[in-house]
């Protein structure tokens, strides 16, 4: 019998604790034009309208919004943090724009009936109105958090369902579109007592327990349904044996430590539950009942920031192990939803600089109006398509690169430091088995040269979305990135010529969320550190032209590299 979770109580975490670990969040809806340039297309794809709205319901939606303002004016002011009722100013998505409506009445077909697409949209909007009334009732009844969760998972944050119809729900087209969604999953790999030591002594960070976690499925190859697809690269890379071997090498994919305990000689169903067969979370959802004070809302944001930063660290460590030179920066973004009563916010979590992880609000709506329900469902559909099209193939590419690699000597901590993996006693953790038999594994990393070369390769991973510069042109490439300025274009260090943070110029971390803010000073970049150690008398490798990088140089090199706006 599989063990149950020891407790369903969620660990608490404060904004100050997050800030001490260089995890910050910005609660106001950010001006889309001031987002980093490589982030803007992601936001645009997420909020794009999938269909036109029938023009004959324009006034009904407007009337619904006016009633919402009249009934709850005070709460509306609080949730938008402004006294204006203009959603375009507040940046909350509370009503359709003019371009969202059809430009003409619906076409009539040969039978004199309205266009089918138009009828489908009308039916969907009617359903969304009924759902919005359920949320209005929950707030009026002062329902508990569990009741909010139940309605949200029934109508909004649903599980994967086969949309193609038919009896074969596991056919190839569906298998590559599937996602996992689980409720109150304990991310046990991030416990301080976990043998992985993933957060490396960051005892102030609690382990996440999101109300809902979205992730990619881990494929159990012992299931006969997957037999026709075992030779496919995507299936193999996300398979249970592959990810288990990577876990043995110190590369985590699942937020739960059950993956490390899997035994291939025993039936999987006796060892793992469905929530254990989920890897690389791509979205987290935190839910709170209608807030009676600000602290409830803040706790929701803190928990989402903690979980999304942890999910980001899983991908960053995989990227370090993969040694890929041209990572797609879009795969280094985690989505978060916070639901405080009827108020829903969408956030992006990413690392703008080496020393900082930010969770930034990019969109918000209210579930008290039918348009809010309608557009939130649309955002989720867009998100599902985007992660399958952009993120899943890129992670598969990174997994391929990491397969066969020895356990990394260094990994990226939550605050951006390269931390050397400490050796554990044999009594605490059994020695790791080689992930797979490959020429890479048979190489020796015992010499100082090999270790330095591995560190050099990992340092070239956390970099911009542009093609990785070689050592010969690194200085000129880096100089070009630093000198690129202008409206809508963020530098790697997030500053413009005047020294003002372009993203932070829109807002700043909410007051009281962190203490003792450090003075943000711009340090002079020293990219030459990465290439100053040419072969000399101090090198013992005996090979001409080798590059030696010590730990200090490696850290300095990483501090000068981050995601940029250059095209891949």
CSV table of N, CA and C in Angstrom, one decimal, residues 386-454:
chain,number,residue,atom,x,y,z
A,386,UNK,N,0.6,26.3,-25.9
A,386,UNK,CA,2.0,26.9,-25.9
A,386,UNK,C,3.0,26.0,-25.3
A,387,UNK,N,2.7,25.4,-24.1
A,387,UNK,CA,3.7,24.5,-23.4
A,387,UNK,C,4.0,23.3,-24.2
A,388,UNK,N,3.0,22.8,-24.9
A,388,UNK,CA,3.2,21.6,-25.7
A,388,UNK,C,4.0,21.9,-27.0
A,389,UNK,N,3.8,23.1,-27.6
A,389,UNK,CA,4.5,23.4,-28.8
A,389,UNK,C,5.9,24.0,-28.6
A,390,UNK,N,6.1,24.7,-27.5
A,390,UNK,CA,7.3,25.4,-27.3
A,390,UNK,C,8.2,24.8,-26.2
A,391,UNK,N,7.6,24.4,-25.1
A,391,UNK,CA,8.3,23.9,-23.9
A,391,UNK,C,8.7,22.5,-23.9
A,392,UNK,N,7.7,21.6,-24.2
A,392,UNK,CA,7.9,20.2,-24.2
A,392,UNK,C,9.0,19.7,-25.1
A,393,UNK,N,9.1,20.2,-26.4
A,393,UNK,CA,10.2,19.8,-27.3
A,393,UNK,C,11.5,20.3,-26.8
A,394,UNK,N,11.6,21.5,-26.2
A,394,UNK,CA,12.8,22.0,-25.7
A,394,UNK,C,13.3,21.2,-24.5
A,395,UNK,N,12.4,20.9,-23.6
A,395,UNK,CA,12.9,20.1,-22.5
A,395,UNK,C,13.3,18.7,-22.9
A,396,UNK,N,12.7,18.2,-23.9
A,396,UNK,CA,13.1,16.9,-24.5
A,396,UNK,C,14.6,17.0,-25.0
A,397,UNK,N,14.9,18.1,-25.7
A,397,UNK,CA,16.2,18.3,-26.2
A,397,UNK,C,17.2,18.4,-25.0
A,398,UNK,N,16.8,19.1,-24.0
A,398,UNK,CA,17.7,19.2,-22.8
A,398,UNK,C,17.9,17.8,-22.1
A,399,UNK,N,16.9,17.1,-22.1
A,399,UNK,CA,17.0,15.7,-21.5
A,399,UNK,C,18.0,14.9,-22.3
A,400,UNK,N,17.9,15.0,-23.6
A,400,UNK,CA,18.8,14.2,-24.4
A,400,UNK,C,20.3,14.6,-24.1
A,401,UNK,N,20.5,15.9,-23.9
A,401,UNK,CA,21.8,16.4,-23.6
A,401,UNK,C,22.3,15.9,-22.3
A,402,UNK,N,21.4,15.8,-21.3
A,402,UNK,CA,21.8,15.4,-20.0
A,402,UNK,C,22.0,13.9,-19.8
A,403,UNK,N,21.4,13.2,-20.7
A,403,UNK,CA,21.5,11.7,-20.6
A,403,UNK,C,22.9,11.3,-20.8
A,404,UNK,N,23.5,10.5,-19.9
A,404,UNK,CA,24.8,10.1,-20.0
A,404,UNK,C,25.8,11.0,-19.3
A,405,UNK,N,25.4,12.2,-18.9
A,405,UNK,CA,26.3,13.1,-18.2
A,405,UNK,C,26.5,12.6,-16.8
A,406,UNK,N,27.7,12.8,-16.3
A,406,UNK,CA,27.9,12.5,-14.8
A,406,UNK,C,27.3,13.5,-14.0
A,407,UNK,N,27.2,13.2,-12.7
A,407,UNK,CA,26.5,14.1,-11.8
A,407,UNK,C,27.3,15.5,-11.8
A,408,UNK,N,26.6,16.6,-12.0
A,408,UNK,CA,27.2,17.9,-12.1
A,408,UNK,C,27.9,18.3,-10.8
A,409,UNK,N,29.1,18.9,-10.9
A,409,UNK,CA,29.8,19.3,-9.7
A,409,UNK,C,29.1,20.6,-9.1
A,410,UNK,N,28.4,21.3,-10.0
A,410,UNK,CA,27.8,22.6,-9.6
A,410,UNK,C,26.4,22.6,-10.0
A,411,UNK,N,25.6,23.3,-9.2
A,411,UNK,CA,24.2,23.6,-9.6
A,411,UNK,C,23.8,25.0,-9.2
A,412,UNK,N,22.7,25.5,-9.8
A,412,UNK,CA,22.3,26.8,-9.6
A,412,UNK,C,21.3,26.9,-8.4
A,413,UNK,N,21.7,27.6,-7.3
A,413,UNK,CA,20.8,27.7,-6.2
A,413,UNK,C,19.7,28.7,-6.5
A,414,UNK,N,18.6,28.8,-5.6
A,414,UNK,CA,17.5,29.7,-5.9
A,414,UNK,C,17.9,31.1,-6.0
A,415,UNK,N,19.0,31.6,-5.3
A,415,UNK,CA,19.4,32.9,-5.5
A,415,UNK,C,20.5,33.2,-6.5
A,416,UNK,N,20.7,32.1,-7.4
A,416,UNK,CA,21.6,32.3,-8.5
A,416,UNK,C,23.0,32.0,-8.3
A,417,UNK,N,23.4,31.5,-7.2
A,417,UNK,CA,24.8,31.1,-6.9
A,417,UNK,C,25.1,29.7,-7.5
A,418,UNK,N,26.3,29.6,-8.0
A,418,UNK,CA,26.8,28.2,-8.4
A,418,UNK,C,27.3,27.6,-7.2
A,419,UNK,N,26.7,26.5,-6.8
A,419,UNK,CA,27.0,25.8,-5.5
A,419,UNK,C,27.6,24.4,-5.9
A,420,UNK,N,28.7,24.1,-5.3
A,420,UNK,CA,29.4,22.8,-5.5
A,420,UNK,C,28.6,21.7,-4.8
A,421,UNK,N,28.3,20.6,-5.5
A,421,UNK,CA,27.6,19.5,-4.9
A,421,UNK,C,28.4,18.9,-3.9
A,422,UNK,N,27.9,18.8,-2.6
A,422,UNK,CA,28.7,18.2,-1.5
A,422,UNK,C,28.5,16.7,-1.6
A,423,UNK,N,29.6,16.0,-1.3
A,423,UNK,CA,29.6,14.5,-1.2
A,423,UNK,C,28.9,14.1,0.1
A,424,UNK,N,28.0,13.1,0.0
A,424,UNK,CA,27.3,12.6,1.2
A,424,UNK,C,27.9,11.3,1.6
A,425,UNK,N,27.7,11.1,2.9
A,425,UNK,CA,28.3,9.8,3.4
A,425,UNK,C,27.5,8.6,2.8
A,426,UNK,N,28.2,7.5,2.8
A,426,UNK,CA,27.6,6.3,2.2
A,426,UNK,C,26.4,5.9,3.0
A,427,UNK,N,26.3,6.2,4.3
A,427,UNK,CA,25.2,5.8,5.2
A,427,UNK,C,24.0,6.6,4.9
A,428,UNK,N,24.2,7.8,4.3
A,428,UNK,CA,23.1,8.7,4.0
A,428,UNK,C,22.5,8.5,2.7
A,429,UNK,N,23.3,8.1,1.7
A,429,UNK,CA,22.8,8.0,0.3
A,429,UNK,C,23.6,7.0,-0.4
A,430,UNK,N,23.1,6.0,-1.0
A,430,UNK,CA,23.9,5.0,-1.8
A,430,UNK,C,24.5,5.7,-3.0
A,431,UNK,N,25.6,5.1,-3.4
A,431,UNK,CA,26.3,5.7,-4.6
A,431,UNK,C,25.4,5.7,-5.8
A,432,UNK,N,25.5,6.7,-6.6
A,432,UNK,CA,24.7,6.8,-7.8
A,432,UNK,C,25.2,5.8,-8.8
A,433,UNK,N,24.3,5.2,-9.6
A,433,UNK,CA,24.7,4.3,-10.7
A,433,UNK,C,24.8,5.2,-11.9
A,434,UNK,N,25.6,4.8,-12.9
A,434,UNK,CA,25.7,5.6,-14.1
A,434,UNK,C,24.4,5.6,-14.8
A,435,UNK,N,23.9,6.8,-15.2
A,435,UNK,CA,22.6,6.9,-15.9
A,435,UNK,C,22.5,6.1,-17.1
A,436,UNK,N,23.5,5.9,-17.9
A,436,UNK,CA,23.4,5.1,-19.1
A,436,UNK,C,24.8,4.8,-19.5
A,437,UNK,N,24.9,3.8,-20.4
A,437,UNK,CA,26.2,3.4,-20.9
A,437,UNK,C,26.5,4.2,-22.2
A,438,UNK,N,27.4,5.1,-22.1
A,438,UNK,CA,27.7,6.0,-23.2
A,438,UNK,C,29.2,6.4,-23.2
A,439,UNK,N,29.8,6.8,-24.3
A,439,UNK,CA,31.2,7.2,-24.3
A,439,UNK,C,31.4,8.4,-23.3
A,440,UNK,N,30.4,9.2,-23.1
A,440,UNK,CA,30.6,10.3,-22.2
A,440,UNK,C,30.8,9.8,-20.8
A,441,UNK,N,30.1,8.8,-20.4
A,441,UNK,CA,30.2,8.3,-19.0
A,441,UNK,C,31.6,7.6,-18.8
A,442,UNK,N,32.1,7.1,-19.9
A,442,UNK,CA,33.4,6.4,-19.7
A,442,UNK,C,34.6,7.3,-19.7
A,443,UNK,N,34.3,8.6,-19.8
A,443,UNK,CA,35.4,9.6,-19.7
A,443,UNK,C,35.7,9.8,-18.2
A,444,UNK,N,36.9,10.1,-17.9
A,444,UNK,CA,37.3,10.4,-16.5
A,444,UNK,C,37.2,11.9,-16.2
A,445,UNK,N,36.6,12.2,-15.1
A,445,UNK,CA,36.5,13.6,-14.7
A,445,UNK,C,37.3,13.8,-13.4
A,446,UNK,N,38.4,12.9,-13.3
A,446,UNK,CA,39.2,13.0,-12.1
A,446,UNK,C,40.2,14.1,-12.1
A,447,UNK,N,40.6,14.5,-13.3
A,447,UNK,CA,41.7,15.5,-13.3
A,447,UNK,C,41.1,16.9,-13.2
A,448,UNK,N,42.0,17.9,-12.8
A,448,UNK,CA,41.6,19.2,-12.6
A,448,UNK,C,41.1,19.8,-14.0
A,449,UNK,N,41.7,19.5,-15.0
A,449,UNK,CA,41.4,20.0,-16.4
A,449,UNK,C,39.9,19.6,-16.7
A,450,UNK,N,39.6,18.3,-16.5
A,450,UNK,CA,38.2,17.9,-16.9
A,450,UNK,C,37.2,18.6,-16.1
A,451,UNK,N,37.4,18.8,-14.8
A,451,UNK,CA,36.5,19.5,-14.0
A,451,UNK,C,36.3,20.9,-14.4
A,452,UNK,N,37.4,21.5,-14.7
A,452,UNK,CA,37.3,22.9,-15.1
A,452,UNK,C,36.6,23.1,-16.5
A,453,UNK,N,36.8,22.1,-17.4
A,453,UNK,CA,36.1,22.2,-18.7
A,453,UNK,C,34.7,22.0,-18.5
A,454,UNK,N,34.3,21.1,-17.6
A,454,UNK,CA,32.8,20.9,-17.3
A,454,UNK,C,32.2,22.2,-16.7
